[in-house]
Amino acid sequence: MTPHDVSVIIPTLNEASNLAAAVESAKQAGAGEVIVSDGGSSDATLEIARVAGVDKLVRSFPGRGTQLASGLRVADRDVVLLLHADNRLGVDALNQICQCGDFLWGAFEQRIDSSRTIYRWVERGNNARVRYRSVAFGDQAIFANRSLLKKYGGIAEVPLMEDVELSTRLRKIDKPRLLPGPVTISDRRWRQNGVVRQTLHNWSLQVRFALGASPETLAKSYRS
């Protein structure tokens, strides 16, 4: 397997300021195809996708899970990788997948785009979550064997928590591979809301989801 056997799916909603860098990182990593699944952007996202040379542009109902499921339906490579629009893949990331051997799914170590020391602790915590709880978040660029992913239920068409739902389902079948990557992620949400406050909010969402709260209810909380 080579990086050309990987489809990178990027869900977007008004991501004009971030999308070009995400697409370029996927191309530099050698992706066989880059798919943008848009949930109804009103800014220049679609035009930027075309200029950036994405291979497939999908119009989808909004909701990250719904958009990723729409992208998965048109992907045709052996492996799919789910990349947030404000994330960037390391140039060697797809090669690392190719060296995994047989696998069902996995994710990457993070690098938060800030020099603040507190973010190094956030990165360690997020990586530990994958190692010890087998739960990967979407901003860790989850990847999976496409045919096996479809066999085991695909991606849930929900507005939020599709990553936790996917991890919870797949970890019952196989432990995720955590690769060094890195995937570089924007610090915008932590910067806007405060590192501690945002981290506690993320934990709260996970606990509420585990206790049975619906993704629709949690999405409203997340947006607020």
GROMACS .gro file of C-alpha atoms in nm:
model
  224
    1MET     CA    1   0.000   0.000   0.000
    2THR     CA    2   0.112   0.355  -0.076
    3PRO     CA    3  -0.026   0.700   0.020
    4HIS     CA    4  -0.202   0.694  -0.317
    5ASP     CA    5  -0.434   0.433  -0.167
    6VAL     CA    6  -0.572   0.683   0.088
    7SER     CA    7  -0.883   0.899   0.045
    8VAL     CA    8  -0.880   1.211   0.264
    9ILE     CA    9  -1.229   1.338   0.350
   10ILE     CA   10  -1.263   1.697   0.476
   11PRO     CA   11  -1.600   1.816   0.612
   12THR     CA   12  -1.652   2.191   0.572
   13LEU     CA   13  -1.891   2.464   0.678
   14ASN     CA   14  -1.765   2.816   0.618
   15GLU     CA   15  -1.398   2.716   0.634
   16ALA     CA   16  -1.264   2.958   0.374
   17SER     CA   17  -0.978   3.069   0.598
   18ASN     CA   18  -0.854   2.715   0.668
   19LEU     CA   19  -0.940   2.483   0.382
   20ALA     CA   20  -0.656   2.553   0.138
   21ALA     CA   21  -0.390   2.459   0.395
   22ALA     CA   22  -0.571   2.136   0.487
   23VAL     CA   23  -0.603   2.032   0.122
   24GLU     CA   24  -0.241   2.118   0.050
   25SER     CA   25  -0.122   1.912   0.347
   26ALA     CA   26  -0.315   1.609   0.220
   27LYS     CA   27  -0.170   1.650  -0.128
   28GLN     CA   28   0.185   1.692   0.004
   29ALA     CA   29   0.138   1.375   0.209
   30GLY     CA   30   0.056   1.195  -0.118
   31ALA     CA   31  -0.319   1.129  -0.081
   32GLY     CA   32  -0.472   0.945  -0.375
   33GLU     CA   33  -0.782   1.161  -0.358
   34VAL     CA   34  -0.904   1.458  -0.153
   35ILE     CA   35  -1.278   1.484  -0.097
   36VAL     CA   36  -1.448   1.794   0.045
   37SER     CA   37  -1.795   1.734   0.185
   38ASP     CA   38  -1.963   2.069   0.236
   39GLY     CA   39  -2.259   2.128   0.464
   40GLY     CA   40  -2.389   2.446   0.300
   41SER     CA   41  -2.115   2.707   0.327
   42SER     CA   42  -2.211   3.068   0.262
   43ASP     CA   43  -1.854   3.197   0.231
   44ALA     CA   44  -1.588   3.119  -0.033
   45THR     CA   45  -1.526   2.761   0.086
   46LEU     CA   46  -1.656   2.595  -0.232
   47GLU     CA   47  -1.454   2.819  -0.462
   48ILE     CA   48  -1.141   2.762  -0.255
   49ALA     CA   49  -1.200   2.386  -0.276
   50ARG     CA   50  -1.214   2.407  -0.655
   51VAL     CA   51  -0.905   2.627  -0.680
   52ALA     CA   52  -0.717   2.398  -0.441
   53GLY     CA   53  -0.784   2.111  -0.681
   54VAL     CA   54  -0.987   1.872  -0.468
   55ASP     CA   55  -1.076   1.553  -0.651
   56LYS     CA   56  -1.440   1.535  -0.539
   57LEU     CA   57  -1.669   1.804  -0.402
   58VAL     CA   58  -1.981   1.672  -0.229
   59ARG     CA   59  -2.286   1.878  -0.131
   60SER     CA   60  -2.423   1.739   0.193
   61PHE     CA   61  -2.676   1.816   0.462
   62PRO     CA   62  -2.496   1.989   0.752
   63GLY     CA   63  -2.361   1.797   1.049
   64ARG     CA   64  -2.009   1.662   1.066
   65GLY     CA   65  -2.113   1.296   1.084
   66THR     CA   66  -2.356   1.339   0.795
   67GLN     CA   67  -2.091   1.514   0.587
   68LEU     CA   68  -1.828   1.249   0.659
   69ALA     CA   69  -2.075   0.973   0.572
   70SER     CA   70  -2.148   1.152   0.243
   71GLY     CA   71  -1.777   1.168   0.170
   72LEU     CA   72  -1.732   0.802   0.257
   73ARG     CA   73  -1.996   0.704   0.003
   74VAL     CA   74  -1.791   0.849  -0.285
   75ALA     CA   75  -1.445   0.748  -0.160
   76ASP     CA   76  -1.283   0.472  -0.364
   77ARG     CA   77  -0.941   0.413  -0.203
   78ASP     CA   78  -0.850   0.131   0.036
   79VAL     CA   79  -0.812   0.364   0.337
   80VAL     CA   80  -1.011   0.670   0.438
   81LEU     CA   81  -0.877   0.948   0.659
   82LEU     CA   82  -1.109   1.204   0.820
   83LEU     CA   83  -0.943   1.544   0.835
   84HIS     CA   84  -1.090   1.855   0.996
   85ALA     CA   85  -1.062   2.166   0.782
   86ASP     CA   86  -0.851   2.351   1.040
   87ASN     CA   87  -0.603   2.061   1.070
   88ARG     CA   88  -0.291   1.985   0.868
   89LEU     CA   89  -0.135   1.646   0.807
   90GLY     CA   90   0.233   1.590   0.856
   91VAL     CA   91   0.411   1.517   0.530
   92ASP     CA   92   0.497   1.161   0.643
   93ALA     CA   93   0.155   1.082   0.795
   94LEU     CA   94   0.018   0.869   0.511
   95ASN     CA   95   0.345   0.680   0.479
   96GLN     CA   96   0.309   0.589   0.845
   97ILE     CA   97  -0.033   0.437   0.772
   98CYS     CA   98   0.118   0.234   0.490
   99GLN     CA   99   0.375   0.088   0.729
  100CYS     CA  100   0.110  -0.025   0.982
  101GLY     CA  101   0.046  -0.366   0.831
  102ASP     CA  102  -0.307  -0.495   0.879
  103PHE     CA  103  -0.534  -0.261   1.076
  104LEU     CA  104  -0.894  -0.155   1.115
  105TRP     CA  105  -0.848   0.200   1.239
  106GLY     CA  106  -0.624   0.452   1.411
  107ALA     CA  107  -0.536   0.817   1.466
  108PHE     CA  108  -0.237   1.049   1.499
  109GLU     CA  109  -0.056   1.229   1.774
  110GLN     CA  110  -0.138   1.598   1.780
  111ARG     CA  111   0.061   1.916   1.759
  112ILE     CA  112  -0.143   2.218   1.868
  113ASP     CA  113  -0.038   2.525   1.672
  114SER     CA  114   0.085   2.730   1.967
  115SER     CA  115   0.407   2.757   2.167
  116ARG     CA  116   0.228   2.776   2.505
  117THR     CA  117   0.344   2.507   2.746
  118ILE     CA  118  -0.009   2.425   2.857
  119TYR     CA  119  -0.086   2.290   2.509
  120ARG     CA  120   0.190   2.029   2.544
  121TRP     CA  121  -0.008   1.891   2.839
  122VAL     CA  122  -0.327   1.893   2.632
  123GLU     CA  123  -0.148   1.700   2.357
  124ARG     CA  124  -0.020   1.439   2.604
  125GLY     CA  125  -0.366   1.398   2.752
  126ASN     CA  126  -0.529   1.356   2.412
  127ASN     CA  127  -0.269   1.101   2.302
  128ALA     CA  128  -0.313   0.910   2.630
  129ARG     CA  129  -0.688   0.897   2.566
  130VAL     CA  130  -0.621   0.700   2.246
  131ARG     CA  131  -0.358   0.473   2.403
  132TYR     CA  132  -0.544   0.382   2.719
  133ARG     CA  133  -0.914   0.436   2.641
  134SER     CA  134  -0.909   0.369   2.266
  135VAL     CA  135  -1.110   0.688   2.202
  136ALA     CA  136  -0.989   0.919   1.925
  137PHE     CA  137  -1.128   1.263   1.853
  138GLY     CA  138  -1.184   1.388   1.501
  139ASP     CA  139  -0.902   1.641   1.525
  140GLN     CA  140  -0.659   1.350   1.552
  141ALA     CA  141  -0.729   1.259   1.187
  142ILE     CA  142  -0.899   0.923   1.237
  143PHE     CA  143  -0.820   0.675   0.959
  144ALA     CA  144  -0.971   0.335   0.880
  145ASN     CA  145  -0.972   0.052   0.632
  146ARG     CA  146  -1.259   0.158   0.407
  147SER     CA  147  -1.416  -0.182   0.342
  148LEU     CA  148  -1.395  -0.284   0.709
  149LEU     CA  149  -1.531   0.052   0.820
  150LYS     CA  150  -1.835   0.001   0.599
  151LYS     CA  151  -1.871  -0.357   0.721
  152TYR     CA  152  -1.882  -0.238   1.082
  153GLY     CA  153  -2.137   0.038   1.034
  154GLY     CA  154  -1.964   0.327   0.859
  155ILE     CA  155  -1.994   0.675   1.010
  156ALA     CA  156  -2.299   0.775   1.211
  157GLU     CA  157  -2.492   1.061   1.048
  158VAL     CA  158  -2.508   1.280   1.359
  159PRO     CA  159  -2.425   1.650   1.412
  160LEU     CA  160  -2.166   1.587   1.688
  161MET     CA  161  -1.985   1.304   1.869
  162GLU     CA  162  -1.950   1.100   1.551
  163ASP     CA  163  -1.585   1.050   1.645
  164VAL     CA  164  -1.662   0.920   1.995
  165GLU     CA  165  -1.943   0.701   1.863
  166LEU     CA  166  -1.711   0.561   1.598
  167SER     CA  167  -1.433   0.496   1.851
  168THR     CA  168  -1.672   0.329   2.094
  169ARG     CA  169  -1.794   0.097   1.819
  170LEU     CA  170  -1.459   0.013   1.659
  171ARG     CA  171  -1.262  -0.039   1.981
  172LYS     CA  172  -1.482  -0.342   2.051
  173ILE     CA  173  -1.333  -0.498   1.739
  174ASP     CA  174  -0.974  -0.373   1.731
  175LYS     CA  175  -0.746  -0.142   1.928
  176PRO     CA  176  -0.659   0.179   1.738
  177ARG     CA  177  -0.312   0.245   1.603
  178LEU     CA  178  -0.170   0.572   1.737
  179LEU     CA  179   0.086   0.702   1.488
  180PRO     CA  180   0.337   0.985   1.547
  181GLY     CA  181   0.206   1.199   1.261
  182PRO     CA  182   0.177   1.465   1.367
  183VAL     CA  183  -0.150   1.626   1.275
  184THR     CA  184  -0.123   1.998   1.344
  185ILE     CA  185  -0.441   2.149   1.481
  186SER     CA  186  -0.558   2.506   1.528
  187ASP     CA  187  -0.577   2.640   1.882
  188ARG     CA  188  -0.873   2.861   1.790
  189ARG     CA  189  -1.136   2.700   2.012
  190TRP     CA  190  -0.906   2.686   2.316
  191ARG     CA  191  -0.796   3.042   2.246
  192GLN     CA  192  -1.157   3.162   2.224
  193ASN     CA  193  -1.289   2.978   2.528
  194GLY     CA  194  -0.983   2.928   2.748
  195VAL     CA  195  -0.783   2.605   2.770
  196VAL     CA  196  -0.921   2.480   3.101
  197ARG     CA  197  -1.279   2.579   3.024
  198GLN     CA  198  -1.271   2.416   2.678
  199THR     CA  199  -1.111   2.098   2.812
  200LEU     CA  200  -1.370   2.066   3.088
  201HIS     CA  201  -1.646   2.130   2.834
  202ASN     CA  202  -1.511   1.850   2.612
  203TRP     CA  203  -1.503   1.612   2.909
  204SER     CA  204  -1.857   1.711   2.998
  205LEU     CA  205  -1.979   1.629   2.647
  206GLN     CA  206  -1.817   1.285   2.663
  207VAL     CA  207  -1.974   1.205   2.999
  208ARG     CA  208  -2.318   1.324   2.890
  209PHE     CA  209  -2.292   1.120   2.571
  210ALA     CA  210  -2.191   0.811   2.765
  211LEU     CA  211  -2.492   0.865   2.993
  212GLY     CA  212  -2.727   0.873   2.695
  213ALA     CA  213  -2.756   1.236   2.583
  214SER     CA  214  -2.835   1.262   2.212
  215PRO     CA  215  -2.581   1.406   1.965
  216GLU     CA  216  -2.843   1.666   1.867
  217THR     CA  217  -2.869   1.794   2.224
  218LEU     CA  218  -2.493   1.794   2.267
  219ALA     CA  219  -2.445   1.980   1.938
  220LYS     CA  220  -2.654   2.268   2.070
  221SER     CA  221  -2.440   2.281   2.383
  222TYR     CA  222  -2.119   2.264   2.180
  223ARG     CA  223  -2.218   2.551   1.955
  224SER     CA  224  -2.319   2.768   2.250
   0.00000   0.00000   0.00000
